[in-house]
Amino acid sequence: MLGTRVMSGARCRTECWWKRHIAEQLKQRDRVQRQAFEEIIHQYNRLLEKSDLQAVLSERLQPDKSDLQNRHDLSPGADEELTELHKKRGELAQNVIELNNQMQQKDKEIQTNEAKMLQYQQRISELEAECRELRNSLQDLERANQTLKDEYDALQITFSALEEKLRRTTEDNQELVSRWMAEKAQEANRLNAENEKDTRRRQAKLQKDLAEAAKEPLPLDPDDDIEVLSEDASDGAGQADVSPSRTPGRTPSKRVSQPPSGLLDSISSIFGRRSVNSFSGLTDGAETHTGACAEVRVPSTALHTFDAHDGEVNAVCFSPGSRLLATGGMDRRVKLWEVVSGRCEHKGSLTGSNAGITSIEFDSAGSYLLAASNDFASRIWTVDDFRLRHTLTGHSGKVLSARFLLDNARIVSGSYDRTLKLWDLRSKVCMKTVFAGSSCNDIVCTEQCVMSGHFDKKVRFWDIRSESIVRELELLGRVTSLDLNHDRTELLTCSRDDLVKIIDLRSNAVRQSFSAQGFKCGSDWTRVTFSPDGCYVAAGSAEGTLFVWNVLTGKLERTLDKHHSSAINAVSWSPSGAHVVSVEKGSKAVLWSDM
Amino acid sequence: MADDKDVLRDVWFGRIPTCFTLYQDEITEREAEPFYLLLPRVSYLTLVTDKVKKHFHKVMRQEDLEEMWFEYEGTPLKWHYPIGVLFDLHASNTALPWNITVHFKDFPERDLLHCPSNSVIEAHFMSSIKEADALKHKGQVVNEMQKKDHKQLWMGLQNDKFDQFWAMNRKLMEYPTEEGGFRYIPFRIYQTMSDRPFIQKLFRPVSSEGHAHTLGDLLKEVFPAAIPQDDEQKKYLIVIHGIEPLLETPVQWLSEHLSHPDNFLHISIIPAPSD
């Protein structure tokens, strides 16, 4: 046990010993190998660095030194310095000369600049003067302008004042006219009343006379008595005093036999005539239609042949008073002619249309003229002053026919665009458009009904209010023309099958058909016409012959040729019945009459 | 343990005063001054001689510069041995400072490895550590380390940072207490007169009976000639880090404290100086 303890103690000691040995050895080693040399090597390296640095510095100093030496070599030589100075002086002199030269140059430059400045100043003053002048003229112009403006303003004021005056005057005038009209009406009323009173008085007197006459019977011849009575009545009331006093006494006995009836007739005829007279007195100013009662004479000779237009003449129409004649042609004009002593005298032209005229119509009073045109429009002129009043546009094709309705306030037009349009003249707008289905060649109107002749051979009857087709009538050829007789009971048609027909509007059937050897319809727009009394029909043929048929007999009444050289386009019979005018494809128009 | 830490410090900071001289046949423009330097024992020649290179470059012609190499008394110095080993092996008996001749020409291809850059030294150093760890812990410790830990070891050596190095190296020196030591002791025994560069064998720090093996046990097994026979004149000196530890010193302790940074215990056996 002891032994092991000693062993372990020894081991411990040995352990410490070898460790201590190593530590000591290491210390020893460091002392010898490290600490002995550490400082020396450190110092050595510092010295090495220093020497290196010195070497570098010395290298750098080398060139400086050589410079310094050179300078020391030069300075002792005073001669060299002198020459140096001389040289410098020479250089300076040179410099002085050069600078002098430069100065001179600059002087010159200054001089030229001054001269230029002078020039510019002159120019400036010139320009200023010009500027002033211009400003003056501008002022003048402005003043003139102001003056003109003032004058214009003054004139404007005057103008407006005058306009105002004109307006007032017009109003006054209107008022006066209306007052005048009222007074006229009053006067007419008074006159009527007076007439009535007078009539009543006469009647009363007559009755009294008759009663008196009846009281005292006279043995007189009844025939004579009646004659006297009628004469008395027609001549005047004054003379009737004597004879009627005798007649009444006898009347009761005669009432059974025939004479009294004649007496009553004559009495009633007296009253009838009186009433007619009073009526005519009222409508004195207006142009009256003689119409059916006109004296129609079938033309036999050409009174006057004249060139109506440059080119084709398409339409012709007499005014309701028969005094004026209107023609329309491809030269875009409507011409007015006055029929004076068997001649047509040119009165004036209605211009405004942009293409050829296709149809013409006067209104019933004869104061307006309506023409349809190829420029898709219809136009209205006043006849008195030849002025264009309305242009009715809206169709998309040629307007082939345009007519006044009977109230003169509306117009119906038919166009190549296959529509009919109804226009109101007061508002100048299209009121209705009707799709007819075919190009419309001609139109006529009655109170309620519009009749249109179409390219598809049909005549269509329209109700104005319902704008629907009332009925249709198909012919054998394209319908070129329509016309109504005075009573508006018969419709005259012309179609391309060379037949002229009369259609009875009441029975709605063809009543008569006219044709003739050599009668040929010249175009789709050949217009035919009734005579004013409806007893004749006139139509122009393609060869230039005018045909007149008698409606009553149905026979051809007359053919008139040798005056037209080309197809007749339209015929118009004057409302007075005395004249017929035909126009042709050439430029001619012919006035026919029976004289 | 305070002594053990001191031992580690002394080992780390061991220096050898060296004088570098340019080989006389080298062509210089100026006279080349010798260059003195304290070389760290634990480092490698090429890692610490940048200043030497710069110093001699100043006096050399640029076209004559080739790879620098060192030679001591005719022996080319292998840069991949730690400096301390080179000194102990070749120059421990000479007077200080250690005179090393510097060459820039005629590189001895047969004797030396090229060292173009520090990364080559790093690779050699790391491979040594890995080898040592393979012996000590089957390589487990070093393999568990991260890349940056490896870098820390190397940077500690390169920049001569004791604390930085040992903070990481400590892990490599651990062992399970029940086993009493590493699996094998990583050691290398160098001789001056031998064809083999060094002796390296497997050697356990603890005997099969449980005794701790000493340096004497190690030498007895690996290099018996180094142990002096009874009463015989000492023929060899066993030198580690420039000192002669006692043969009774346990190899485990030696391995832990006197190993170089590459974790090997480098033992130089040099002939004893005949007086």
Coordinates of C-alpha atoms in Angstrom, one line a residue, chain A residues 7-409:
Chain A
M7 CA 4.3 5.4 -6.7
S8 CA 1.4 7.6 -7.3
G9 CA 3.1 10.5 -5.5
A10 CA 6.1 9.9 -7.7
R11 CA 4.0 9.8 -10.8
C12 CA 2.4 13.1 -9.8
R13 CA 5.8 14.5 -9.3
T14 CA 7.1 13.1 -12.5
E15 CA 4.1 14.4 -14.3
C16 CA 4.7 17.9 -13.0
W17 CA 8.3 17.4 -13.8
W18 CA 8.0 16.6 -17.5
K19 CA 5.5 19.4 -17.9
R20 CA 7.7 21.8 -16.1
H21 CA 10.6 20.5 -18.2
I22 CA 8.8 21.3 -21.4
A23 CA 7.7 24.8 -20.1
E24 CA 11.3 25.5 -19.1
Q25 CA 12.7 24.2 -22.3
L26 CA 10.3 26.4 -24.2
K27 CA 11.3 29.4 -22.2
Q28 CA 15.0 28.6 -22.7
R29 CA 14.4 28.2 -26.4
D30 CA 12.7 31.5 -26.7
R31 CA 15.4 33.2 -24.8
V32 CA 18.0 31.9 -27.1
Q33 CA 16.2 32.0 -30.4
R34 CA 13.8 34.8 -30.1
Q35 CA 14.5 37.4 -27.4
A36 CA 18.2 37.6 -28.3
F37 CA 17.5 38.5 -31.9
E38 CA 14.1 40.3 -31.7
E39 CA 15.5 43.8 -31.0
I40 CA 18.4 43.5 -33.4
I41 CA 16.3 42.3 -36.3
H42 CA 13.8 45.1 -35.6
Q43 CA 16.5 47.7 -35.6
Y44 CA 18.1 46.3 -38.7
N45 CA 14.9 46.4 -40.6
R46 CA 14.4 50.0 -39.6
L47 CA 17.9 50.9 -40.8
L48 CA 17.3 49.0 -44.0
E49 CA 14.1 51.0 -44.6
K50 CA 15.9 54.3 -43.8
S51 CA 18.7 53.5 -46.2
D52 CA 16.2 52.6 -48.9
L53 CA 14.4 55.9 -48.3
Q54 CA 17.7 57.8 -48.4
A55 CA 18.6 56.1 -51.7
V56 CA 15.3 57.2 -53.2
L57 CA 15.7 60.8 -51.9
S58 CA 19.2 61.1 -53.1
E59 CA 18.1 60.0 -56.6
R60 CA 15.5 62.6 -56.6
L61 CA 17.9 65.3 -55.4
Q62 CA 20.4 64.6 -58.1
P63 CA 18.8 66.7 -60.9
D64 CA 18.3 69.7 -58.6
K65 CA 21.9 69.7 -57.8
S66 CA 22.9 69.8 -61.4
D67 CA 20.6 72.7 -62.0
L68 CA 22.0 74.7 -59.2
Q69 CA 25.5 74.1 -60.5
N70 CA 24.6 75.4 -64.0
R71 CA 23.2 78.7 -62.5
H72 CA 26.4 79.2 -60.6
D73 CA 28.3 78.8 -63.8
L74 CA 26.3 81.5 -65.7
S75 CA 26.1 84.4 -63.2
P76 CA 29.7 85.4 -63.1
G77 CA 29.6 86.4 -66.9
A78 CA 28.6 90.1 -66.9
D79 CA 29.1 90.4 -70.6
E80 CA 26.6 87.7 -71.2
E81 CA 24.2 89.5 -69.0
L82 CA 24.7 92.7 -70.9
T83 CA 24.1 91.1 -74.2
E84 CA 21.1 89.5 -72.7
L85 CA 19.8 93.0 -71.7
H86 CA 20.6 94.4 -75.1
K87 CA 18.7 91.6 -76.6
K88 CA 15.8 92.4 -74.3
R89 CA 15.9 96.0 -75.3
G90 CA 15.8 95.1 -78.9
E91 CA 12.8 93.0 -78.3
L92 CA 11.1 95.8 -76.4
A93 CA 11.7 98.2 -79.2
Q94 CA 10.3 95.7 -81.6
N95 CA 7.3 95.4 -79.3
V96 CA 6.9 99.2 -79.2
I97 CA 6.8 99.3 -83.0
E98 CA 4.3 96.5 -83.2
L99 CA 2.1 98.2 -80.6
N100 CA 2.2 101.5 -82.5
N101 CA 1.1 99.7 -85.7
Q102 CA -1.7 98.1 -83.8
M103 CA -2.7 101.4 -82.4
Q104 CA -2.9 102.9 -85.9
Q105 CA -5.0 100.0 -87.0
K106 CA -7.4 100.5 -84.1
D107 CA -7.6 104.2 -84.9
K108 CA -8.6 103.3 -88.5
E109 CA -11.1 100.9 -87.2
I110 CA -12.6 103.5 -84.9
Q111 CA -12.9 106.0 -87.8
T112 CA -14.7 103.5 -90.0
N113 CA -16.9 102.6 -87.2
E114 CA -17.8 106.2 -86.6
A115 CA -18.5 106.7 -90.3
K116 CA -20.8 103.7 -90.1
M117 CA -22.5 105.0 -87.0
L118 CA -23.1 108.3 -88.8
Q119 CA -24.7 106.4 -91.7
Y120 CA -26.8 104.4 -89.4
Q121 CA -28.0 107.4 -87.5
Q122 CA -29.0 109.0 -90.8
R123 CA -30.8 105.9 -91.7
I124 CA -32.5 105.9 -88.3
S125 CA -33.7 109.4 -88.8
E126 CA -35.0 108.6 -92.2
L127 CA -36.9 105.6 -91.0
E128 CA -38.3 107.7 -88.1
A129 CA -39.5 110.3 -90.6
E130 CA -41.1 107.6 -92.6
C131 CA -42.6 106.1 -89.6
R132 CA -44.1 109.4 -88.6
E133 CA -45.5 109.9 -92.0
L134 CA -47.1 106.5 -92.0
R135 CA -48.5 107.1 -88.6
N136 CA -50.0 110.3 -89.8
S137 CA -51.5 108.6 -92.8
L138 CA -52.8 105.9 -90.5
Q139 CA -54.4 108.6 -88.3
D140 CA -55.9 110.2 -91.4
L141 CA -57.3 106.9 -92.5
E142 CA -58.6 106.2 -89.0
R143 CA -60.3 109.5 -89.0
A144 CA -61.8 108.9 -92.4
N145 CA -62.9 105.6 -91.3
Q146 CA -64.5 107.0 -88.2
T147 CA -66.3 109.6 -90.3
L148 CA -67.6 106.9 -92.6
K149 CA -68.6 104.9 -89.7
D150 CA -70.5 107.8 -88.2
E151 CA -72.1 108.5 -91.5
Y152 CA -73.0 104.9 -91.8
D153 CA -74.4 104.9 -88.3
A154 CA -76.4 108.0 -89.0
L155 CA -77.7 106.4 -92.2
Q156 CA -78.5 103.3 -90.4
I157 CA -80.5 105.2 -87.8
T158 CA -82.3 107.1 -90.6
F159 CA -82.9 103.9 -92.4
S160 CA -84.4 102.2 -89.4
A161 CA -86.5 105.3 -88.7
L162 CA -87.7 105.2 -92.3
E163 CA -88.4 101.6 -92.0
E164 CA -90.4 102.1 -88.9
K165 CA -92.3 104.9 -90.7
L166 CA -92.8 102.5 -93.7
R167 CA -94.1 99.9 -91.4
R168 CA -96.4 102.3 -89.7
T169 CA -97.6 103.6 -93.0
T170 CA -98.2 100.1 -94.2
E171 CA -100.2 99.4 -91.1
D172 CA -102.2 102.6 -91.6
N173 CA -102.7 101.6 -95.1
Q174 CA -103.9 98.2 -94.1
E175 CA -106.2 99.7 -91.5
L176 CA -107.5 102.1 -94.0
V177 CA -108.1 99.3 -96.5
S178 CA -109.8 97.2 -94.0
R179 CA -111.9 100.2 -92.9
W180 CA -112.6 101.0 -96.5
M181 CA -113.6 97.3 -97.1
A182 CA -115.8 97.4 -94.1
E183 CA -117.5 100.6 -95.2
K184 CA -117.9 99.1 -98.7
A185 CA -119.5 96.1 -97.1
Q186 CA -121.7 98.3 -95.1
E187 CA -122.6 100.3 -98.2
A188 CA -123.4 97.1 -100.0
N189 CA -125.5 96.0 -97.1
R190 CA -127.2 99.4 -97.1
L191 CA -127.7 99.2 -100.9
N192 CA -129.1 95.7 -100.5
A193 CA -131.4 96.8 -97.7
E194 CA -132.5 99.7 -99.8
N195 CA -133.1 97.6 -102.8
E196 CA -135.1 95.2 -100.7
K197 CA -137.0 98.0 -99.1
D198 CA -137.6 99.4 -102.5
T199 CA -138.7 96.0 -103.8
R200 CA -141.0 95.5 -100.8
R201 CA -142.4 99.0 -101.3
R202 CA -143.0 98.3 -105.0
Q203 CA -144.5 95.0 -104.2
A204 CA -146.8 96.6 -101.6
K205 CA -147.7 99.4 -104.0
L206 CA -148.3 96.9 -106.8
Q207 CA -150.5 94.8 -104.5
K208 CA -152.4 97.9 -103.5
D209 CA -152.7 98.9 -107.2
L210 CA -153.8 95.4 -108.0
A211 CA -156.3 95.5 -105.3
E212 CA -157.6 98.9 -106.5
A213 CA -157.6 97.7 -110.0
A214 CA -159.6 94.7 -109.0
K215 CA -162.2 96.9 -107.4
E216 CA -162.9 98.8 -110.6
P217 CA -163.4 96.3 -113.5
L218 CA -162.6 97.6 -117.0
P219 CA -163.7 96.2 -120.3
L220 CA -160.4 95.9 -121.9
D221 CA -158.6 93.3 -124.1
P222 CA -156.6 91.1 -121.9
D223 CA -153.7 90.6 -124.3
D224 CA -153.0 94.2 -124.7
D225 CA -153.1 94.6 -121.1
I226 CA -150.5 92.1 -120.4
E227 CA -148.1 93.5 -122.9
V228 CA -148.4 96.9 -121.4
L229 CA -147.8 95.5 -118.1
S230 CA -144.7 93.7 -119.0
E231 CA -143.3 96.7 -120.8
D232 CA -144.1 98.8 -117.9
A233 CA -142.3 96.5 -115.6
S234 CA -139.2 96.4 -117.6
D235 CA -139.0 100.1 -118.3
G236 CA -139.7 101.5 -115.0
A237 CA -142.1 101.7 -112.1
G238 CA -143.2 105.2 -113.0
Q239 CA -145.3 104.2 -116.0
A240 CA -146.9 101.2 -114.3
D241 CA -149.1 103.5 -112.4
V242 CA -151.8 103.8 -115.0
S243 CA -152.0 100.3 -116.5
P244 CA -151.9 98.2 -113.4
S245 CA -154.7 100.2 -112.0
R246 CA -156.8 98.6 -114.7
T247 CA -155.5 95.0 -114.7
P248 CA -156.1 93.8 -111.1
G249 CA -159.8 94.2 -111.5
R250 CA -160.0 91.6 -114.2
T251 CA -157.6 89.0 -112.7
P252 CA -160.0 86.9 -110.7
S253 CA -162.1 86.1 -113.8
K254 CA -159.1 85.3 -115.8
R255 CA -157.5 83.0 -113.2
V256 CA -159.4 80.0 -114.6
S257 CA -158.2 80.7 -118.2
Q258 CA -154.5 80.9 -119.3
P259 CA -153.6 84.6 -119.2
P260 CA -152.9 85.0 -115.4
S261 CA -150.1 82.4 -115.6
G262 CA -148.2 84.7 -118.1
L263 CA -148.7 87.5 -115.7
L264 CA -147.2 85.7 -112.8
D265 CA -144.3 84.6 -114.9
S266 CA -143.6 88.1 -115.9
I267 CA -143.8 89.2 -112.2
S268 CA -141.4 86.6 -111.1
S269 CA -139.1 87.4 -113.9
I270 CA -139.0 91.0 -112.7
F271 CA -137.9 89.8 -109.3
G272 CA -135.4 87.4 -110.7
R273 CA -133.7 90.0 -112.8
R274 CA -133.5 92.4 -109.9
S275 CA -131.8 89.9 -107.7
V276 CA -129.2 89.1 -110.4
N277 CA -128.5 92.7 -110.8
S278 CA -127.8 93.3 -107.2
F279 CA -125.5 90.3 -107.1
S280 CA -123.4 91.5 -110.1
G281 CA -123.1 94.9 -108.5
L282 CA -121.3 93.3 -105.5
T283 CA -118.8 91.2 -107.5
D284 CA -118.0 93.9 -109.9
G285 CA -114.2 94.0 -109.2
A286 CA -113.4 90.3 -109.7
E287 CA -112.9 88.6 -113.0
T288 CA -116.0 86.4 -113.6
H289 CA -116.0 83.0 -115.1
T290 CA -118.1 83.0 -118.1
G291 CA -117.4 79.2 -118.2
A292 CA -120.1 77.0 -119.7
C293 CA -122.0 79.9 -121.0
A294 CA -119.0 81.1 -123.1
E295 CA -119.3 81.2 -126.8
V296 CA -117.1 78.4 -128.1
R297 CA -115.9 78.7 -131.6
V298 CA -114.0 75.9 -133.3
P299 CA -110.8 77.4 -134.7
S300 CA -110.2 77.2 -138.4
T301 CA -107.2 79.5 -139.1
A302 CA -103.8 80.3 -137.6
L303 CA -103.9 83.8 -136.5
H304 CA -100.3 84.1 -135.4
T305 CA -97.4 81.8 -135.5
F306 CA -94.4 82.8 -133.3
D307 CA -91.2 81.6 -131.7
A308 CA -92.1 81.2 -128.0
H309 CA -88.9 79.8 -126.5
D310 CA -85.4 78.8 -127.3
G311 CA -86.0 75.1 -127.7
E312 CA -88.8 72.9 -126.9
V313 CA -92.1 74.4 -125.6
N314 CA -93.6 72.0 -123.1
A315 CA -96.6 73.8 -121.6
V316 CA -99.2 76.4 -122.4
C317 CA -102.1 77.8 -120.4
F318 CA -104.6 80.7 -120.8
S319 CA -105.3 82.9 -117.8
P320 CA -108.9 82.7 -116.5
G321 CA -109.6 86.0 -118.1
S322 CA -108.4 84.7 -121.5
R323 CA -106.4 87.9 -121.9
L324 CA -103.1 86.4 -120.9
L325 CA -101.3 83.4 -122.3
A326 CA -98.4 81.6 -120.5
T327 CA -96.0 79.3 -122.1
G328 CA -93.2 77.2 -120.5
G329 CA -90.2 75.8 -122.3
M330 CA -86.9 73.9 -121.9
D331 CA -85.2 77.3 -121.8
R332 CA -86.2 77.4 -118.1
R333 CA -88.5 80.3 -118.5
V334 CA -92.2 80.9 -118.3
K335 CA -93.3 83.6 -120.8
L336 CA -96.4 85.7 -120.5
W337 CA -98.1 86.8 -123.7
E338 CA -101.0 89.2 -124.2
V339 CA -103.5 88.2 -126.8
V340 CA -104.3 91.5 -128.5
S341 CA -106.2 91.7 -131.8
G342 CA -105.3 88.3 -133.0
R343 CA -101.6 88.5 -132.0
C344 CA -99.6 87.4 -129.0
E345 CA -97.4 90.1 -127.6
H346 CA -94.7 89.3 -125.3
K347 CA -95.4 90.8 -121.9
G348 CA -92.7 89.4 -119.7
S349 CA -90.7 86.4 -118.6
L350 CA -90.9 84.5 -115.2
T351 CA -87.4 83.4 -114.3
G352 CA -86.1 81.4 -111.4
S353 CA -86.4 77.9 -112.6
N354 CA -83.1 76.0 -112.9
A355 CA -84.4 73.5 -115.5
G356 CA -87.1 73.1 -118.1
I357 CA -90.7 73.9 -117.3
T358 CA -93.0 70.9 -117.5
S359 CA -96.4 72.2 -116.5
I360 CA -98.2 75.6 -116.0
E361 CA -101.4 76.6 -114.3
F362 CA -103.0 79.9 -113.3
D363 CA -104.9 80.1 -110.0
S364 CA -108.6 80.7 -110.4
A365 CA -108.3 84.4 -109.9
G366 CA -105.5 84.7 -112.5
S367 CA -103.1 86.4 -110.1
Y368 CA -100.7 83.6 -109.5
L369 CA -98.9 81.3 -111.9
L370 CA -97.8 77.8 -110.9
A371 CA -95.1 76.0 -112.9
A372 CA -93.5 72.6 -112.3
S373 CA -89.9 72.2 -113.3
N374 CA -87.4 69.5 -114.1
D375 CA -85.2 70.8 -111.3
F376 CA -87.4 68.9 -108.8
A377 CA -89.2 72.0 -107.7
S378 CA -92.5 73.8 -108.2
R379 CA -92.6 77.6 -108.3
I380 CA -95.2 80.3 -107.9
W381 CA -95.0 83.8 -109.4
T382 CA -97.3 86.7 -109.1
V383 CA -98.5 87.6 -112.6
D384 CA -98.7 91.3 -112.1
D385 CA -95.1 91.9 -111.2
F386 CA -93.5 88.7 -112.6
R387 CA -91.9 88.0 -109.2
L388 CA -91.1 84.6 -107.9
R389 CA -93.0 84.1 -104.7
H390 CA -92.5 80.5 -103.6
T391 CA -90.2 77.6 -104.5
L392 CA -91.5 74.3 -103.3
T393 CA -88.7 71.8 -103.1
G394 CA -88.8 68.3 -101.7
H395 CA -89.3 66.0 -104.7
S396 CA -86.4 63.8 -105.6
G397 CA -87.2 63.7 -109.2
K398 CA -88.5 65.9 -112.0
V399 CA -91.8 67.5 -111.2
L400 CA -94.0 66.7 -114.1
S401 CA -97.2 68.4 -113.1
A402 CA -98.4 70.8 -110.4
R403 CA -102.0 72.1 -109.8
F404 CA -103.8 74.5 -107.5
L405 CA -106.5 72.9 -105.5
L406 CA -109.8 74.7 -105.7
D407 CA -109.2 76.8 -102.6
N408 CA -106.0 78.2 -104.2
A409 CA -104.2 77.7 -100.9

